[in-house]
Amino acid sequence: MEISLPPPTPSTRARETHDDFGASPAKRQKVINGDAIKQGEVVTVSTTVRNTAKGIAPIKAEYLLNPPGSHTNGKVSKGDDDAAGAVGHDSRQEKKGRERSKGQNTARDFGNWQDKLLLCATRATAPEFSPPPCKFGDKCKFEHDLRKYLAEGKNEDLKTFEKDLCPNWDTYGTCEAGWKCRWVSSHMEERIEDGKSELVLTEDETRIRDAEKRNLSPGIVNLVTAQNKADLKKKHFKLPRSASYLRTQETRNEAQKPIKDSSESTESALLPPEKRRLYFGPDTPALAPLTTQGNLPFRRLCIDLGAQLTYSEMAMSMPLLQGLKSEWTLLKAHRSELAPPSTTLPLPQSYVTSIDMRFGAQISGNKVPVALQATEAITTLCPHLRLVDLNCGCPIDMVFQSGAGAGLLKNPSRIEKLLRGMNAVSGPVPITVKIRTGVNRDQPTAEKLLRRLCLGAEDSTLPSSGVSGAAAVTLHGRTRAQRYTKSADWEYIGTCAALIKTLKAEKDATTDTVREIDARYLPATNDGMPWFIGNGDVYSHEDYFAHLEDAKVDGVMVARGALIKPWVFEEIQAGQHLDVPATKRLEYVKQYVKYGLDTWGSDEIGVGLTRRFLLEWLSFAHRYVPVGLLERLPPNIQDRPPAFRGRNELETLLAGDHFTDWVKISEMFLGRAHDNFRFEPKHKSNSYEIQAEG
């Protein structure tokens, strides 16, 4: 397919100076430049580099729009920052005073996108003259005249993919969107029988058989029925494990003393069931849970590029129990996430690869009963989960102020109670936790919390209060107050990793003593200690392997680095920097669009949702500076690029930092944006802040 590029908008990214993040000395690096440079060929990176300002990406002078010596080099106005964040977009109507909305990102308004005429559901996939009856008959408010709908009710068909085919029909041989599909002309025909012309949808048997043979049928799992959601909302859905556990805890609180071991019913309510064993290692790079951007299409793309473990977007416990559709949607996964992680290293003896998978769910909650009930609900209704992760690191004000997310770091005993209770009600699904180094700036508290999670509180008097049972702990190397304005503290992460090993020795020393921990309460790991994963500022294979070597963590989780360049997982596999050409990067965009249409549908609504979430991703992806443009390696995720041009027109467009550039890219595959469509990035570019824990 030939792509006609719109006029590019020069990149005018903010160039505000940050603290010194450090950089490796420039040296000879192995670089793969698409097809132009073969693997093993060495590219020389000049050792004579300019003294770029701290926090500024070291782009070669020939690609700078404002070369050294110009009056504007390395500086931007506040207006440029606002433009990069789309603050100046005309559609943004900021409310003042008492009218200002509360909550997160309330000023974001995407408008709406739908057909001019709404086709009745009974006609959506039926032949023109033989649809099922509509129970509303002539009183139905939706359109029943198919030809009128096609002529007047929907936008012109798109012709943006190979042979102008609908991507879903091209893959599966059929299209669930039916007549509403924006590519419907590729899978419809007009048949004439007995002198009568009828419009019908077509299927391709060859494509259907091929999809079945290649196991390509639409593979969305963890689908929760509307009835189950309604039962949750009405509190009709039974959660027996949670009820039993909470009753036991209530009895204990009333008695204010331990319950005797002779009560089998009480003991069984407190005992965690047998858990599946987990594995985290150097060969299992994980994609972090990312709010908004960590959607199903993006996770599929990252798996294609080498991610071994994935997480859902953070789901809130209370909305889950209220049966909120939007919250349960976050827990959907694709069949590609059900395969076990590919490992090449020796595995723990108790770990069974065949029953493992890649996809885990993350939830947040601040109240023990609510979090326990939500955990039991999702492990009951979503059978395809590797683990359930408790978020104790989300810095968003609304979450923090409610006592959830990073707010839990101020209450270690509650974290213990949450993890212990979640373990008791989650069945065979292991429970893990993700934390930050602390709450307040320069006041890390993770060591104290880790000691408590691994060995239990020193004043524990109940046998089941010994340890939390967390199978893994992920530490993000920043405090809540730091957000993303400082580099992740991997030295402190290394200190915590060393502490885990020390705590194991302490645990072993308690053998045959009064405080010996009942093995039934220990994490589902070989040595009774949780796996320890580090997270923060991983942007290249050099970062990844350096952290494994220096911090001695079990595994590494990637967040923003994957949003900016999802092929970071390919770099980790190859052990090399990849200079991905613009055409290849556009192919990744195209693949994301196909996955989006597969997930949300190829109708007007699906196209709009795909466009919206594509733009969310591009609001990060545009920050990528191709390796071939840099004077030294490795790149630093905190470095902000000065205004630059790419090596070709497409590369310049992909580096555009204004939302209109991203809309142009989306229109290559999704056609012209709907008249009512609007977009504003979720994060503010001048702080490089992502509203997610990761």
XYZ file of C-alpha atoms in Angstrom, residues 25-686:
662
model
C 31.023 7.388 27.728
C 30.495 7.435 24.004
C 32.052 4.393 22.429
C 31.768 1.957 19.563
C 28.347 0.303 19.694
C 26.752 -2.494 17.755
C 23.768 -1.071 15.947
C 21.237 -2.664 13.644
C 19.852 -0.113 11.225
C 16.852 -1.876 9.732
C 17.967 -3.649 6.586
C 20.722 -1.154 5.875
C 23.129 -2.483 8.506
C 23.501 -6.210 8.917
C 23.778 -7.872 12.266
C 27.339 -7.883 13.533
C 28.354 -4.796 11.568
C 29.891 -2.165 13.801
C 28.923 1.477 13.637
C 31.398 3.975 14.997
C 29.988 6.564 17.351
C 32.207 9.602 17.503
C 34.091 10.085 20.760
C 34.223 13.822 20.102
C 30.843 15.063 21.224
C 29.388 18.409 22.040
C 28.816 19.360 25.660
C 25.043 19.140 25.626
C 23.103 20.545 28.551
C 22.106 18.201 31.334
C 18.916 16.324 30.539
C 19.126 17.114 26.807
C 19.365 14.282 24.293
C 22.760 14.428 22.505
C 21.497 14.678 18.911
C 24.053 15.156 16.149
C 24.375 18.765 15.054
C 23.356 18.113 11.437
C 19.866 17.039 12.576
C 19.184 19.947 14.927
C 16.722 22.585 13.775
C 18.552 25.117 15.952
C 22.247 24.158 15.654
C 24.884 25.185 18.217
C 25.480 28.908 18.262
C 21.926 29.897 17.377
C 20.045 32.076 19.841
C 17.274 29.521 20.371
C 19.368 26.378 20.734
C 18.291 24.241 23.694
C 15.547 26.581 24.843
C 11.816 26.637 24.383
C 9.119 28.936 25.574
C 6.415 27.918 28.012
C 4.026 28.131 25.109
C 5.888 25.319 23.380
C 5.437 23.156 26.460
C 1.741 23.946 26.468
C 1.472 23.086 22.800
C 3.200 19.770 23.366
C 0.621 18.985 26.034
C -2.234 20.144 23.800
C -3.225 22.636 26.480
C -3.869 25.252 23.852
C -6.256 23.013 21.924
C -9.448 24.952 21.275
C -11.634 22.097 22.437
C -10.294 22.295 25.970
C -12.770 24.257 28.050
C -11.316 24.763 31.503
C -13.925 25.324 34.169
C -13.235 27.918 36.819
C -14.106 28.322 40.463
C -16.878 26.120 41.761
C -17.631 24.773 38.288
C -14.319 22.961 38.053
C -14.803 19.205 37.890
C -13.152 16.970 40.434
C -11.089 13.866 39.693
C -8.382 12.983 37.220
C -8.251 14.360 33.673
C -11.782 15.736 33.873
C -10.976 18.424 31.307
C -10.292 15.801 28.633
C -13.115 15.663 26.115
C -12.848 13.371 23.109
C -16.163 14.467 21.655
C -18.214 11.642 20.201
C -18.149 9.590 17.043
C -21.011 7.556 15.668
C -22.960 7.017 12.466
C -25.333 9.727 11.245
C -28.127 7.133 11.250
C -28.029 4.323 13.807
C -28.783 0.937 12.284
C -31.065 -1.393 14.232
C -29.190 -4.328 15.785
C -31.535 -6.768 14.047
C -30.229 -5.523 10.686
C -26.530 -5.247 11.598
C -25.423 -8.628 10.219
C -28.508 -9.880 8.361
C -29.240 -10.045 4.610
C -31.295 -7.132 3.328
C -34.607 -8.991 2.960
C -34.388 -11.615 5.710
C -33.481 -9.939 9.004
C -34.844 -11.267 12.319
C -37.941 -9.419 13.560
C -37.459 -6.310 15.661
C -39.556 -6.431 18.822
C -40.228 -2.706 18.559
C -41.542 -2.900 15.006
C -42.415 0.406 13.422
C -41.823 2.185 16.743
C -38.120 1.328 16.712
C -36.012 4.495 16.852
C -33.194 2.929 14.828
C -32.921 2.666 11.067
C -34.353 -0.436 9.361
C -33.799 0.588 5.744
C -30.397 -0.904 4.919
C -29.873 0.951 1.634
C -30.754 4.272 3.240
C -28.307 3.559 6.070
C -25.494 2.708 3.642
C -26.190 5.763 1.467
C -26.900 8.385 4.130
C -26.236 6.966 7.593
C -22.545 6.056 7.620
C -19.319 7.645 6.508
C -17.676 6.685 3.261
C -15.895 3.344 3.276
C -12.184 3.368 4.079
C -9.523 2.045 1.719
C -6.458 2.136 3.937
C -5.263 -1.474 4.062
C -3.994 -4.001 1.540
C -6.393 -4.414 -1.405
C -8.808 -2.121 0.470
C -9.883 -5.104 2.590
C -11.372 -4.993 6.064
C -8.472 -6.122 8.304
C -10.726 -8.319 10.444
C -12.344 -9.990 7.439
C -8.922 -10.416 5.841
C -7.706 -12.259 8.957
C -10.735 -14.309 9.960
C -12.795 -14.544 6.753
C -15.752 -12.864 8.462
C -16.453 -9.506 10.134
C -18.555 -9.165 13.277
C -19.279 -5.495 12.558
C -21.391 -6.480 9.562
C -22.978 -3.561 7.727
C -21.534 -1.086 10.234
C -17.970 -1.928 9.221
C -16.040 1.012 7.764
C -14.638 -1.407 5.147
C -17.980 -3.125 4.441
C -17.647 -2.809 0.665
C -14.893 -5.439 0.833
C -17.217 -8.092 2.260
C -20.635 -7.377 0.726
C -22.244 -8.022 -2.620
C -25.512 -7.517 -4.439
C -27.140 -10.765 -5.510
C -29.943 -11.011 -8.041
C -32.413 -13.858 -7.755
C -35.704 -14.063 -9.628
C -35.116 -10.546 -10.882
C -34.818 -9.229 -7.320
C -31.649 -7.546 -6.081
C -30.555 -8.152 -2.444
C -27.584 -6.886 -0.462
C -25.798 -9.616 1.492
C -22.630 -9.925 3.556
C -20.017 -12.395 2.380
C -17.639 -14.762 4.124
C -14.460 -16.361 2.822
C -14.315 -20.063 3.620
C -10.632 -20.295 2.713
C -9.732 -17.531 5.171
C -11.964 -19.089 7.833
C -10.246 -22.481 7.503
C -6.819 -20.842 7.475
C -7.649 -18.872 10.635
C -8.821 -22.053 12.364
C -5.714 -23.935 11.237
C -3.465 -21.159 12.555
C -5.536 -20.788 15.724
C -6.339 -17.185 14.799
C -9.986 -17.068 15.831
C -10.755 -13.865 17.789
C -9.072 -14.820 21.049
C -10.361 -12.557 23.795
C -10.556 -14.331 27.162
C -11.684 -13.426 30.674
C -15.059 -12.336 29.310
C -17.546 -11.732 32.124
C -21.232 -12.016 31.299
C -23.693 -9.184 31.757
C -25.618 -11.395 34.182
C -22.585 -11.862 36.415
C -21.975 -8.108 36.442
C -25.614 -7.492 37.308
C -25.414 -10.049 40.140
C -22.336 -8.307 41.510
C -24.084 -4.965 41.394
C -27.128 -6.350 43.249
C -24.879 -8.272 45.688
C -26.373 -11.555 44.509
C -23.042 -13.030 43.418
C -21.788 -15.458 46.054
C -18.284 -14.950 47.432
C -18.025 -17.735 50.029
C -14.254 -17.662 50.632
C -14.273 -13.970 51.439
C -17.322 -14.315 53.667
C -15.719 -17.154 55.641
C -12.396 -15.384 56.013
C -13.944 -12.088 57.097
C -16.193 -13.850 59.639
C -13.144 -15.506 61.133
C -11.306 -12.223 61.394
C -14.319 -10.575 62.994
C -14.497 -13.351 65.595
C -10.829 -12.880 66.379
C -11.210 -9.153 66.761
C -14.090 -9.618 69.159
C -12.237 -12.171 71.240
C -9.002 -10.130 71.088
C -7.004 -13.349 71.284
C -5.846 -16.140 68.977
C -8.332 -18.788 67.977
C -7.346 -22.266 69.133
C -5.886 -24.561 66.523
C -8.554 -27.157 67.317
C -11.116 -25.361 65.171
C -10.713 -26.947 61.737
C -13.293 -24.711 60.088
C -11.552 -21.592 61.352
C -8.111 -22.897 60.418
C -9.186 -23.809 56.890
C -10.669 -20.364 56.412
C -7.309 -18.808 57.259
C -5.041 -21.146 55.338
C -3.998 -20.047 51.852
C -4.762 -22.770 49.322
C -2.000 -24.408 47.289
C -0.662 -21.848 44.832
C 0.820 -22.168 41.384
C 4.531 -21.542 41.402
C 5.825 -18.433 39.626
C 9.096 -17.702 37.901
C 10.801 -14.346 37.318
C 14.231 -14.299 35.754
C 16.651 -12.432 33.492
C 14.921 -13.999 30.477
C 11.401 -12.822 31.412
C 11.251 -9.044 30.806
C 7.879 -7.797 32.022
C 5.640 -5.055 30.663
C 4.427 -3.006 33.625
C 0.761 -2.267 34.339
C 0.087 1.063 32.598
C -3.089 3.066 33.015
C -4.803 3.796 29.661
C -1.777 2.929 27.506
C -1.441 -0.646 28.774
C -4.519 -1.751 26.833
C -4.966 -5.109 25.119
C -3.776 -4.049 21.610
C -0.598 -2.508 23.038
C 0.124 -5.602 25.119
C -0.295 -7.778 22.009
C 2.202 -5.598 20.150
C 4.717 -5.879 23.000
C 4.325 -9.668 23.093
C 5.042 -9.747 19.353
C 8.228 -7.818 20.094
C 9.416 -10.043 22.944
C 7.645 -9.137 26.197
C 7.345 -12.280 28.310
C 5.014 -11.044 31.062
C 2.114 -8.585 30.902
C -0.265 -6.947 33.360
C -3.716 -5.458 33.054
C -4.336 -1.803 33.628
C -4.991 -1.096 37.295
C -8.587 -2.009 38.183
C -10.325 -0.479 41.204
C -11.821 -2.934 43.706
C -15.096 -1.156 44.420
C -16.119 -0.584 40.768
C -15.374 -4.274 40.140
C -17.786 -5.262 42.902
C -20.333 -2.840 41.468
C -20.180 -4.735 38.179
C -18.956 -1.705 36.256
C -18.437 -2.734 32.633
C -15.505 -0.388 32.031
C -13.608 -1.847 35.005
C -14.142 -5.490 34.054
C -13.045 -4.668 30.504
C -9.555 -3.995 31.880
C -9.208 -7.671 32.816
C -9.745 -9.000 29.314
C -6.733 -10.692 27.789
C -5.751 -12.083 24.421
C -4.933 -15.727 23.804
C -1.316 -14.730 23.028
C -1.036 -13.785 26.716
C -2.015 -17.298 27.792
C 1.152 -18.954 26.515
C 3.797 -19.560 29.189
C 6.796 -17.239 29.166
C 9.652 -18.412 26.958
C 12.610 -19.207 29.161
C 16.109 -20.387 28.333
C 17.626 -20.678 31.804
C 17.381 -23.516 34.356
C 14.045 -23.284 36.177
C 13.133 -23.925 39.829
C 12.256 -27.552 40.413
C 8.711 -26.814 41.607
C 7.895 -24.506 38.686
C 5.679 -26.067 36.006
C 5.952 -24.202 32.720
C 2.884 -25.776 31.120
C 0.443 -24.303 33.653
C 1.975 -20.829 33.695
C 0.886 -17.922 31.516
C 1.935 -14.330 30.825
C -1.062 -12.232 31.870
C -1.632 -10.959 35.392
C -4.261 -8.615 36.815
C -3.517 -5.607 38.976
C -6.050 -4.158 41.408
C -6.070 -1.353 43.944
C -8.022 -1.062 47.148
C -7.822 0.520 50.569
C -10.365 -1.535 52.521
C -9.673 -5.158 53.359
C -13.224 -6.526 52.847
C -13.618 -4.810 49.485
C -10.203 -5.904 48.171
C -10.779 -9.496 49.299
C -14.193 -9.694 47.656
C -12.816 -8.168 44.455
C -9.951 -10.683 44.459
C -12.312 -13.627 44.859
C -14.614 -12.233 42.171
C -11.896 -11.822 39.536
C -10.207 -15.165 40.282
C -13.627 -16.826 39.988
C -14.865 -15.040 36.852
C -11.521 -14.623 35.065
C -9.949 -18.087 34.826
C -6.946 -16.965 32.785
C -4.790 -15.129 35.324
C -1.155 -15.732 36.158
C -1.405 -13.686 39.348
C -3.246 -10.865 41.075
C -1.033 -7.891 41.902
C -1.885 -5.382 44.636
C -0.992 -1.822 43.642
C 0.752 -0.003 46.475
C 2.485 2.591 44.335
C 0.000 4.564 42.216
C 0.853 8.258 42.800
C -2.353 9.735 41.347
C -3.848 12.185 43.857
C -7.349 10.734 43.732
C -6.057 7.216 44.464
C -3.461 8.309 47.036
C -5.867 10.473 49.005
C -8.352 7.608 49.262
C -5.698 5.539 51.017
C -5.140 3.184 48.072
C -2.131 2.963 45.765
C 0.886 4.719 47.283
C -1.373 5.760 50.171
C -1.043 2.214 51.520
C 2.675 2.750 52.067
C 1.743 4.834 55.093
C -0.053 1.833 56.595
C 2.185 -1.275 56.391
C -0.063 -3.329 58.660
C -2.954 -2.849 56.247
C -0.792 -4.010 53.343
C -0.077 -7.157 55.355
C -3.757 -7.736 56.044
C -4.669 -7.150 52.414
C -2.065 -9.559 51.055
C -2.791 -12.241 53.633
C -6.517 -12.051 53.022
C -6.146 -11.955 49.232
C -3.997 -15.082 49.472
C -6.701 -16.839 51.441
C -9.451 -16.166 48.881
C -7.618 -16.305 45.522
C -7.597 -20.066 45.110
C -4.497 -21.297 43.230
C -3.725 -17.817 41.847
C -0.633 -16.289 43.562
C -0.747 -12.794 45.037
C 2.007 -10.238 44.379
C 2.513 -6.586 45.283
C 4.021 -3.512 43.611
C 5.421 -0.744 45.801
C 7.464 2.454 45.627
C 10.536 3.298 47.684
C 8.375 5.426 49.974
C 5.927 8.309 50.129
C 7.954 11.414 50.914
C 10.882 12.695 48.890
C 14.265 11.364 50.040
C 12.640 9.302 52.793
C 12.683 5.677 51.575
C 10.760 3.178 53.665
C 10.774 0.110 51.416
C 13.392 -1.768 53.480
C 11.237 -1.684 56.591
C 8.173 -2.743 54.596
C 10.062 -5.595 52.903
C 11.194 -6.934 56.267
C 7.601 -6.939 57.423
C 6.317 -8.608 54.258
C 8.992 -11.317 54.354
C 9.167 -12.113 58.069
C 6.007 -10.590 59.472
C 5.596 -7.931 62.139
C 7.733 -8.518 65.210
C 4.705 -8.251 67.476
C 2.722 -10.929 65.600
C 0.929 -13.271 68.002
C -1.192 -15.245 65.544
C 0.277 -18.069 63.478
C -1.289 -16.775 60.270
C 0.020 -13.290 60.951
C 3.603 -14.340 60.407
C 4.093 -13.376 56.772
C 2.051 -11.767 54.031
C 2.447 -14.643 51.583
C 3.315 -12.332 48.677
C 4.865 -14.449 45.925
C 6.666 -11.464 44.381
C 7.438 -7.841 45.217
C 8.099 -5.254 42.515
C 9.865 -2.086 43.636
C 9.622 1.104 41.588
C 12.732 3.132 42.421
C 11.028 6.441 43.258
C 8.987 7.807 46.124
C 5.430 8.932 45.567
C 6.458 12.588 45.900
C 9.139 12.217 43.217
C 6.666 10.940 40.607
C 8.853 10.872 37.483
C 10.912 14.036 37.911
C 13.989 12.172 39.184
C 15.819 9.132 37.936
C 14.860 5.813 39.486
C 17.131 4.949 42.411
C 18.558 1.603 41.333
C 21.215 1.757 44.034
C 18.430 1.648 46.620
C 16.692 -1.138 44.674
C 19.965 -3.069 44.920
C 20.065 -2.440 48.664
C 16.559 -3.893 48.977
C 17.515 -6.904 46.842
C 20.432 -7.585 49.192
C 18.053 -7.247 52.140
C 15.854 -10.032 50.743
C 18.841 -12.381 50.809
C 19.665 -11.305 54.367
C 16.080 -11.891 55.446
C 16.222 -15.406 54.036
C 19.148 -16.103 56.335
C 17.184 -14.657 59.252
C 14.211 -16.833 58.368
C 16.406 -19.902 58.260
C 17.725 -18.978 61.707
C 14.197 -19.152 63.151
C 13.971 -22.874 62.399
C 13.077 -24.891 65.527
C 12.327 -21.704 67.441
C 9.110 -20.253 68.790
C 8.804 -17.823 65.886
C 9.235 -20.450 63.198
C 6.745 -19.686 60.430
C 4.246 -22.321 59.402
C 5.211 -23.355 55.856
C 1.572 -23.144 54.786
C 1.705 -19.361 55.122
C 4.924 -18.868 53.186
C 4.974 -17.521 49.607
C 4.637 -20.047 46.806
C 8.373 -20.048 46.085
C 11.191 -22.502 46.597
C 12.898 -20.701 49.474
C 9.914 -19.045 51.144
C 11.068 -15.584 50.065
C 9.221 -13.550 47.419
C 10.681 -12.953 43.971
C 12.095 -9.423 43.805
C 11.648 -7.338 40.630
C 13.068 -3.882 39.948
C 11.319 -1.173 37.935
C 12.191 2.293 36.676
C 13.841 4.042 33.707
C 14.623 0.911 31.667
C 15.085 2.211 28.125
C 17.612 -0.131 26.492
C 19.185 -3.559 26.791
C 22.127 -1.886 28.522
C 19.856 -0.563 31.267
C 18.163 -3.945 31.574
C 21.278 -6.080 31.953
C 23.130 -3.497 34.055
C 20.314 -3.541 36.607
C 20.287 -7.340 36.702
C 24.036 -7.364 37.254
C 24.421 -4.429 39.638
C 21.183 -4.511 41.643
C 21.028 -8.338 41.743
C 17.260 -8.359 41.254
C 15.459 -11.487 40.086
C 13.739 -9.711 37.204
C 13.193 -6.301 35.613
C 9.937 -4.600 34.658
C 9.703 -2.075 31.796
C 7.145 0.747 31.733
C 7.638 4.102 29.982
C 10.538 2.701 27.974
C 8.127 0.321 26.263
C 5.667 3.125 25.532
C 8.359 5.169 23.819
C 9.878 2.218 21.970
C 8.102 -1.133 22.372
C 10.967 -2.799 20.495
C 13.006 -2.409 23.699
C 12.055 -6.069 24.249
C 13.675 -6.950 20.915
C 16.786 -5.078 22.017
C 16.862 -7.124 25.212
C 16.589 -10.362 23.240
C 19.238 -9.296 20.737
C 21.539 -7.633 23.261
C 21.965 -4.730 20.826
C 20.693 -1.235 20.131
C 18.220 -1.294 17.254
C 18.079 1.695 14.944
C 14.515 1.062 13.789
C 13.800 2.911 10.517
C 10.712 5.071 10.188
C 9.028 2.631 7.797
C 9.320 -0.148 10.366
C 7.982 2.094 13.108
C 5.006 2.893 10.893
C 4.468 -0.862 10.481
C 4.208 -1.108 14.278
C 1.576 1.634 14.207
C -0.284 -0.261 11.507
C -0.148 -3.484 13.537
C -1.452 -1.647 16.600
C -4.358 -0.325 14.530
C -5.194 -3.856 13.340
C -5.131 -5.135 16.916
C -7.293 -2.196 17.981
C -9.915 -2.915 15.311
C -9.826 -6.584 16.319
C -10.463 -5.586 19.948
C -12.949 -2.731 19.615
C -14.497 -3.503 16.231
C -14.240 -2.082 12.718
C -17.408 0.023 12.939
C -17.470 3.779 13.567
C -17.242 3.297 17.344
C -14.354 0.845 17.040
C -12.472 3.123 14.667
C -12.927 6.018 17.089
C -11.708 4.009 20.081
C -8.741 2.679 18.126
C -7.826 6.210 17.070
C -8.142 7.550 20.597
C -5.899 4.884 22.174
C -3.448 5.047 19.273
C -3.039 8.752 19.952
C -2.524 8.009 23.653
C 0.376 5.765 22.650
C 1.789 8.221 20.087
C 1.844 10.904 22.791
C 4.737 8.851 24.218
C 6.143 7.204 21.082
C 7.000 10.560 19.491
C 9.713 11.045 22.142
C 11.878 8.383 20.552
C 15.125 9.666 19.026
C 16.547 7.170 16.492
C 19.849 5.683 17.560
C 21.479 6.860 14.331
C 20.828 10.487 15.289
C 22.534 10.298 18.680
C 26.133 11.255 19.342
C 26.516 8.784 22.199
C 24.869 5.682 23.591
C 23.008 4.423 25.498
C 20.033 6.789 25.324
C 18.587 8.042 28.608
C 14.825 7.960 29.101
C 14.955 11.240 31.023
C 16.795 13.130 28.270
C 14.526 15.497 26.370
C 15.273 15.989 22.695
C 15.838 19.486 21.318
C 13.976 20.394 18.140
C 15.293 18.121 15.394
C 14.500 16.763 11.953
C 14.612 13.118 10.986
C 16.565 11.446 8.242
C 13.491 11.504 6.049
C 10.041 13.036 5.935
C 8.339 10.153 7.716
C 10.869 10.110 10.555
C 10.300 13.826 11.074
C 6.537 13.309 11.204
C 6.870 10.480 13.742
C 8.895 12.849 15.934
C 6.212 15.541 15.811
C 5.271 16.604 19.321
C 1.907 18.216 18.595
C -1.312 16.238 18.708
C -2.123 17.260 15.146
C 0.938 15.278 13.984
C -0.404 12.196 15.735
C -3.845 12.665 14.193
C -2.189 12.788 10.744
C -0.504 9.464 11.450
C -3.783 7.914 12.588
C -5.504 9.080 9.396
C -3.122 6.977 7.299
C -4.931 3.841 8.526
C -8.200 5.050 10.037
C -9.190 7.729 7.564
C -10.187 11.276 8.347
C -11.030 11.876 11.995
C -14.708 12.312 12.803
C -15.865 15.931 12.825
C -16.684 15.614 16.525
C -13.426 13.883 17.462
C -11.038 15.679 19.833
C -7.897 14.577 21.594
C -5.829 15.847 24.494
C -2.851 13.884 25.886
C -3.428 12.430 29.326
C -0.008 13.414 30.636
C 1.657 16.830 30.687
C 4.681 16.884 28.430
C 6.483 19.499 30.504
